[in-house]
């Protein structure tokens, strides 16, 4: 029998877990300001995570999804995008959103149940955080089609988790992106756990990147704990899409060092040994070690950075806590251009209860 086609998935990594180069480095590795921006974003994201969890544990925030251990993906994606590009995030891309003018107060408002957190005018056309799994992937194809139809030099970046690649929405989205050659980059944050389901039970596919093959688009796999690799290959895929080269699917392999959310207890389904093995792959100290060897980062800079990040986060937390609660009737106000009669009655009933209560 003759072979009709042969496919392969490339795996990319520039830094090993100790921050030591494993081969030739891209030009990004010589850009001190860019490396320091990536590092600051990862440190800031981690400190924000810690503060958000503390707020949740003290009843001042709703359920929260941490990105502990996966900061390189958000930082790399956010830094690679241009301001005019459009992001459709899942719920674990805090670092990318912080590069996109989302403020800590915005994110806290969102996780506090206040939709005004996604209404900052500076967010432009960026989409709000999507909690339903993979539903935003088909929306991403629609957005990408719109900017292609309008001949705009913009690119859409859609981030999702490994569990999302098992959903029908995902397959429909990558198929359409390929068929229409859309300016769209899918980035899979493969943190190896879809809540309590491990990666090896989610799919028999050897890699998640190879799912791109059936859609006729390039699929690449990279070390998602290597910030330089994420930044380099996401930027490469974005610029290819901007030049008319079509979509790319990127699988960034990382690991969820935290619980799925603050409503989860990961100790029930994974071992401490597994967790400890992945702590050694942590992306934050990896980039720090690399910069220290290059003598572009010091202990003094580290101390100043942490103090500055903590001060900024505390200021943002104060903004969040001081924000007056959203009015209950606002839940009706963004659903329709003209509210249906039944919902008008519900809105009036709600207002009436408030009046009676007062």
PDB file of N, CA and C in Angstrom, residues 66-70 92 162 190-200 202 254-261 264-279:
ATOM      1  N   UNK A  66      -7.103  30.385  38.949  1.00  0.00           N
ATOM      2  CA  UNK A  66      -5.706  30.811  38.974  1.00  0.00           C
ATOM      3  C   UNK A  66      -4.978  30.358  37.708  1.00  0.00           C
ATOM      4  N   UNK A  67      -3.880  31.039  37.391  1.00  0.00           N
ATOM      5  CA  UNK A  67      -3.029  30.624  36.269  1.00  0.00           C
ATOM      6  C   UNK A  67      -1.639  30.230  36.775  1.00  0.00           C
ATOM      7  N   UNK A  68      -1.556  29.833  38.039  1.00  0.00           N
ATOM      8  CA  UNK A  68      -0.268  29.486  38.642  1.00  0.00           C
ATOM      9  C   UNK A  68       0.454  28.402  37.831  1.00  0.00           C
ATOM     10  N   UNK A  69       1.676  28.707  37.428  1.00  0.00           N
ATOM     11  CA  UNK A  69       2.489  27.759  36.662  1.00  0.00           C
ATOM     12  C   UNK A  69       2.328  27.886  35.162  1.00  0.00           C
ATOM     13  N   UNK A  70       1.341  28.691  34.722  1.00  0.00           N
ATOM     14  CA  UNK A  70       1.085  28.825  33.280  1.00  0.00           C
ATOM     15  C   UNK A  70       1.277  30.262  32.809  1.00  0.00           C
ATOM     16  N   UNK A  92      -8.183  31.654  31.961  1.00  0.00           N
ATOM     17  CA  UNK A  92      -6.920  31.470  32.667  1.00  0.00           C
ATOM     18  C   UNK A  92      -5.793  32.253  32.005  1.00  0.00           C
ATOM     19  N   UNK A 162      -6.843  22.564  27.204  1.00  0.00           N
ATOM     20  CA  UNK A 162      -6.776  21.256  26.539  1.00  0.00           C
ATOM     21  C   UNK A 162      -8.145  20.584  26.507  1.00  0.00           C
ATOM     22  N   UNK A 190      -2.296  23.776  27.209  1.00  0.00           N
ATOM     23  CA  UNK A 190      -2.384  22.379  27.628  1.00  0.00           C
ATOM     24  C   UNK A 190      -1.780  22.242  29.018  1.00  0.00           C
ATOM     25  N   UNK A 191      -2.615  22.482  30.036  1.00  0.00           N
ATOM     26  CA  UNK A 191      -2.117  22.345  31.411  1.00  0.00           C
ATOM     27  C   UNK A 191      -2.348  20.940  31.959  1.00  0.00           C
ATOM     28  N   UNK A 192      -2.792  20.049  31.071  1.00  0.00           N
ATOM     29  CA  UNK A 192      -2.819  18.600  31.306  1.00  0.00           C
ATOM     30  C   UNK A 192      -3.930  18.109  32.225  1.00  0.00           C
ATOM     31  N   UNK A 193      -4.808  19.038  32.631  1.00  0.00           N
ATOM     32  CA  UNK A 193      -5.957  18.611  33.427  1.00  0.00           C
ATOM     33  C   UNK A 193      -7.186  19.398  33.006  1.00  0.00           C
ATOM     34  N   UNK A 194      -8.246  18.697  32.603  1.00  0.00           N
ATOM     35  CA  UNK A 194      -9.540  19.328  32.342  1.00  0.00           C
ATOM     36  C   UNK A 194     -10.385  19.112  33.608  1.00  0.00           C
ATOM     37  N   UNK A 195     -10.284  20.028  34.513  1.00  0.00           N
ATOM     38  CA  UNK A 195     -10.741  19.873  35.901  1.00  0.00           C
ATOM     39  C   UNK A 195     -10.087  18.602  36.460  1.00  0.00           C
ATOM     40  N   UNK A 196     -10.813  17.500  36.621  1.00  0.00           N
ATOM     41  CA  UNK A 196     -10.216  16.305  37.230  1.00  0.00           C
ATOM     42  C   UNK A 196      -9.869  15.226  36.207  1.00  0.00           C
ATOM     43  N   UNK A 197     -10.012  15.540  34.918  1.00  0.00           N
ATOM     44  CA  UNK A 197      -9.729  14.532  33.881  1.00  0.00           C
ATOM     45  C   UNK A 197      -8.334  14.784  33.300  1.00  0.00           C
ATOM     46  N   UNK A 198      -7.416  13.820  33.426  1.00  0.00           N
ATOM     47  CA  UNK A 198      -6.063  14.032  32.915  1.00  0.00           C
ATOM     48  C   UNK A 198      -6.019  13.996  31.395  1.00  0.00           C
ATOM     49  N   UNK A 199      -4.978  14.591  30.856  1.00  0.00           N
ATOM     50  CA  UNK A 199      -4.821  14.693  29.406  1.00  0.00           C
ATOM     51  C   UNK A 199      -4.925  13.333  28.710  1.00  0.00           C
ATOM     52  N   UNK A 200      -4.362  12.281  29.292  1.00  0.00           N
ATOM     53  CA  UNK A 200      -4.327  10.976  28.611  1.00  0.00           C
ATOM     54  C   UNK A 200      -5.702  10.316  28.532  1.00  0.00           C
ATOM     55  N   UNK A 202      -8.451  12.317  27.933  1.00  0.00           N
ATOM     56  CA  UNK A 202      -9.262  13.249  27.146  1.00  0.00           C
ATOM     57  C   UNK A 202      -9.272  12.902  25.672  1.00  0.00           C
ATOM     58  N   UNK A 254       2.054  23.040  29.307  1.00  0.00           N
ATOM     59  CA  UNK A 254       2.382  23.580  30.623  1.00  0.00           C
ATOM     60  C   UNK A 254       1.839  22.611  31.678  1.00  0.00           C
ATOM     61  N   UNK A 255       1.530  23.141  32.839  1.00  0.00           N
ATOM     62  CA  UNK A 255       0.963  22.303  33.896  1.00  0.00           C
ATOM     63  C   UNK A 255       0.254  23.207  34.890  1.00  0.00           C
ATOM     64  N   UNK A 256      -0.911  22.753  35.346  1.00  0.00           N
ATOM     65  CA  UNK A 256      -1.697  23.536  36.292  1.00  0.00           C
ATOM     66  C   UNK A 256      -1.215  23.246  37.704  1.00  0.00           C
ATOM     67  N   UNK A 257      -0.413  24.143  38.270  1.00  0.00           N
ATOM     68  CA  UNK A 257       0.119  23.933  39.613  1.00  0.00           C
ATOM     69  C   UNK A 257      -0.915  24.219  40.698  1.00  0.00           C
ATOM     70  N   UNK A 258      -2.067  24.761  40.294  1.00  0.00           N
ATOM     71  CA  UNK A 258      -3.101  25.141  41.252  1.00  0.00           C
ATOM     72  C   UNK A 258      -4.301  24.199  41.123  1.00  0.00           C
ATOM     73  N   UNK A 259      -5.302  24.442  41.961  1.00  0.00           N
ATOM     74  CA  UNK A 259      -6.584  23.775  41.772  1.00  0.00           C
ATOM     75  C   UNK A 259      -7.231  24.312  40.493  1.00  0.00           C
ATOM     76  N   UNK A 260      -8.231  23.587  39.976  1.00  0.00           N
ATOM     77  CA  UNK A 260      -8.894  24.082  38.759  1.00  0.00           C
ATOM     78  C   UNK A 260      -9.464  25.480  38.997  1.00  0.00           C
ATOM     79  N   UNK A 261     -10.189  25.624  40.072  1.00  0.00           N
ATOM     80  CA  UNK A 261     -10.656  26.932  40.550  1.00  0.00           C
ATOM     81  C   UNK A 261     -10.644  26.875  42.071  1.00  0.00           C
ATOM     82  N   UNK A 264     -12.490  23.953  43.655  1.00  0.00           N
ATOM     83  CA  UNK A 264     -11.977  22.609  43.367  1.00  0.00           C
ATOM     84  C   UNK A 264     -10.975  22.194  44.451  1.00  0.00           C
ATOM     85  N   UNK A 265     -10.778  20.881  44.583  1.00  0.00           N
ATOM     86  CA  UNK A 265      -9.736  20.347  45.461  1.00  0.00           C
ATOM     87  C   UNK A 265      -8.957  19.303  44.678  1.00  0.00           C
ATOM     88  N   UNK A 266      -7.842  19.730  44.089  1.00  0.00           N
ATOM     89  CA  UNK A 266      -7.072  18.851  43.200  1.00  0.00           C
ATOM     90  C   UNK A 266      -6.375  17.717  43.945  1.00  0.00           C
ATOM     91  N   UNK A 267      -6.278  17.813  45.273  1.00  0.00           N
ATOM     92  CA  UNK A 267      -5.620  16.730  46.017  1.00  0.00           C
ATOM     93  C   UNK A 267      -6.428  15.436  45.956  1.00  0.00           C
ATOM     94  N   UNK A 268      -7.693  15.524  45.523  1.00  0.00           N
ATOM     95  CA  UNK A 268      -8.534  14.329  45.448  1.00  0.00           C
ATOM     96  C   UNK A 268      -8.209  13.475  44.227  1.00  0.00           C
ATOM     97  N   UNK A 269      -7.555  14.066  43.220  1.00  0.00           N
ATOM     98  CA  UNK A 269      -7.378  13.299  41.983  1.00  0.00           C
ATOM     99  C   UNK A 269      -5.960  13.328  41.407  1.00  0.00           C
ATOM    100  N   UNK A 270      -5.013  13.975  42.045  1.00  0.00           N
ATOM    101  CA  UNK A 270      -3.633  13.914  41.544  1.00  0.00           C
ATOM    102  C   UNK A 270      -2.676  13.893  42.734  1.00  0.00           C
ATOM    103  N   UNK A 271      -1.508  13.319  42.487  1.00  0.00           N
ATOM    104  CA  UNK A 271      -0.583  13.061  43.591  1.00  0.00           C
ATOM    105  C   UNK A 271       0.344  14.247  43.844  1.00  0.00           C
ATOM    106  N   UNK A 272       0.869  14.301  45.038  1.00  0.00           N
ATOM    107  CA  UNK A 272       1.855  15.324  45.387  1.00  0.00           C
ATOM    108  C   UNK A 272       3.153  15.099  44.608  1.00  0.00           C
ATOM    109  N   UNK A 273       3.463  13.839  44.295  1.00  0.00           N
ATOM    110  CA  UNK A 273       4.681  13.546  43.528  1.00  0.00           C
ATOM    111  C   UNK A 273       4.603  14.158  42.135  1.00  0.00           C
ATOM    112  N   UNK A 274       3.443  14.015  41.502  1.00  0.00           N
ATOM    113  CA  UNK A 274       3.272  14.592  40.164  1.00  0.00           C
ATOM    114  C   UNK A 274       3.396  16.115  40.227  1.00  0.00           C
ATOM    115  N   UNK A 275       2.772  16.684  41.235  1.00  0.00           N
ATOM    116  CA  UNK A 275       2.809  18.134  41.381  1.00  0.00           C
ATOM    117  C   UNK A 275       4.245  18.619  41.595  1.00  0.00           C
ATOM    118  N   UNK A 276       4.964  17.931  42.437  1.00  0.00           N
ATOM    119  CA  UNK A 276       6.334  18.328  42.743  1.00  0.00           C
ATOM    120  C   UNK A 276       7.232  18.251  41.509  1.00  0.00           C
ATOM    121  N   UNK A 277       7.023  17.229  40.688  1.00  0.00           N
ATOM    122  CA  UNK A 277       7.823  17.085  39.470  1.00  0.00           C
ATOM    123  C   UNK A 277       7.619  18.284  38.542  1.00  0.00           C
ATOM    124  N   UNK A 278       6.400  18.788  38.484  1.00  0.00           N
ATOM    125  CA  UNK A 278       6.121  19.911  37.585  1.00  0.00           C
ATOM    126  C   UNK A 278       6.501  21.254  38.195  1.00  0.00           C
ATOM    127  N   UNK A 279       6.615  21.314  39.507  1.00  0.00           N
ATOM    128  CA  UNK A 279       7.083  22.574  40.108  1.00  0.00           C
ATOM    129  C   UNK A 279       8.493  22.895  39.622  1.00  0.00           C
TER     130      UNK A 279
END
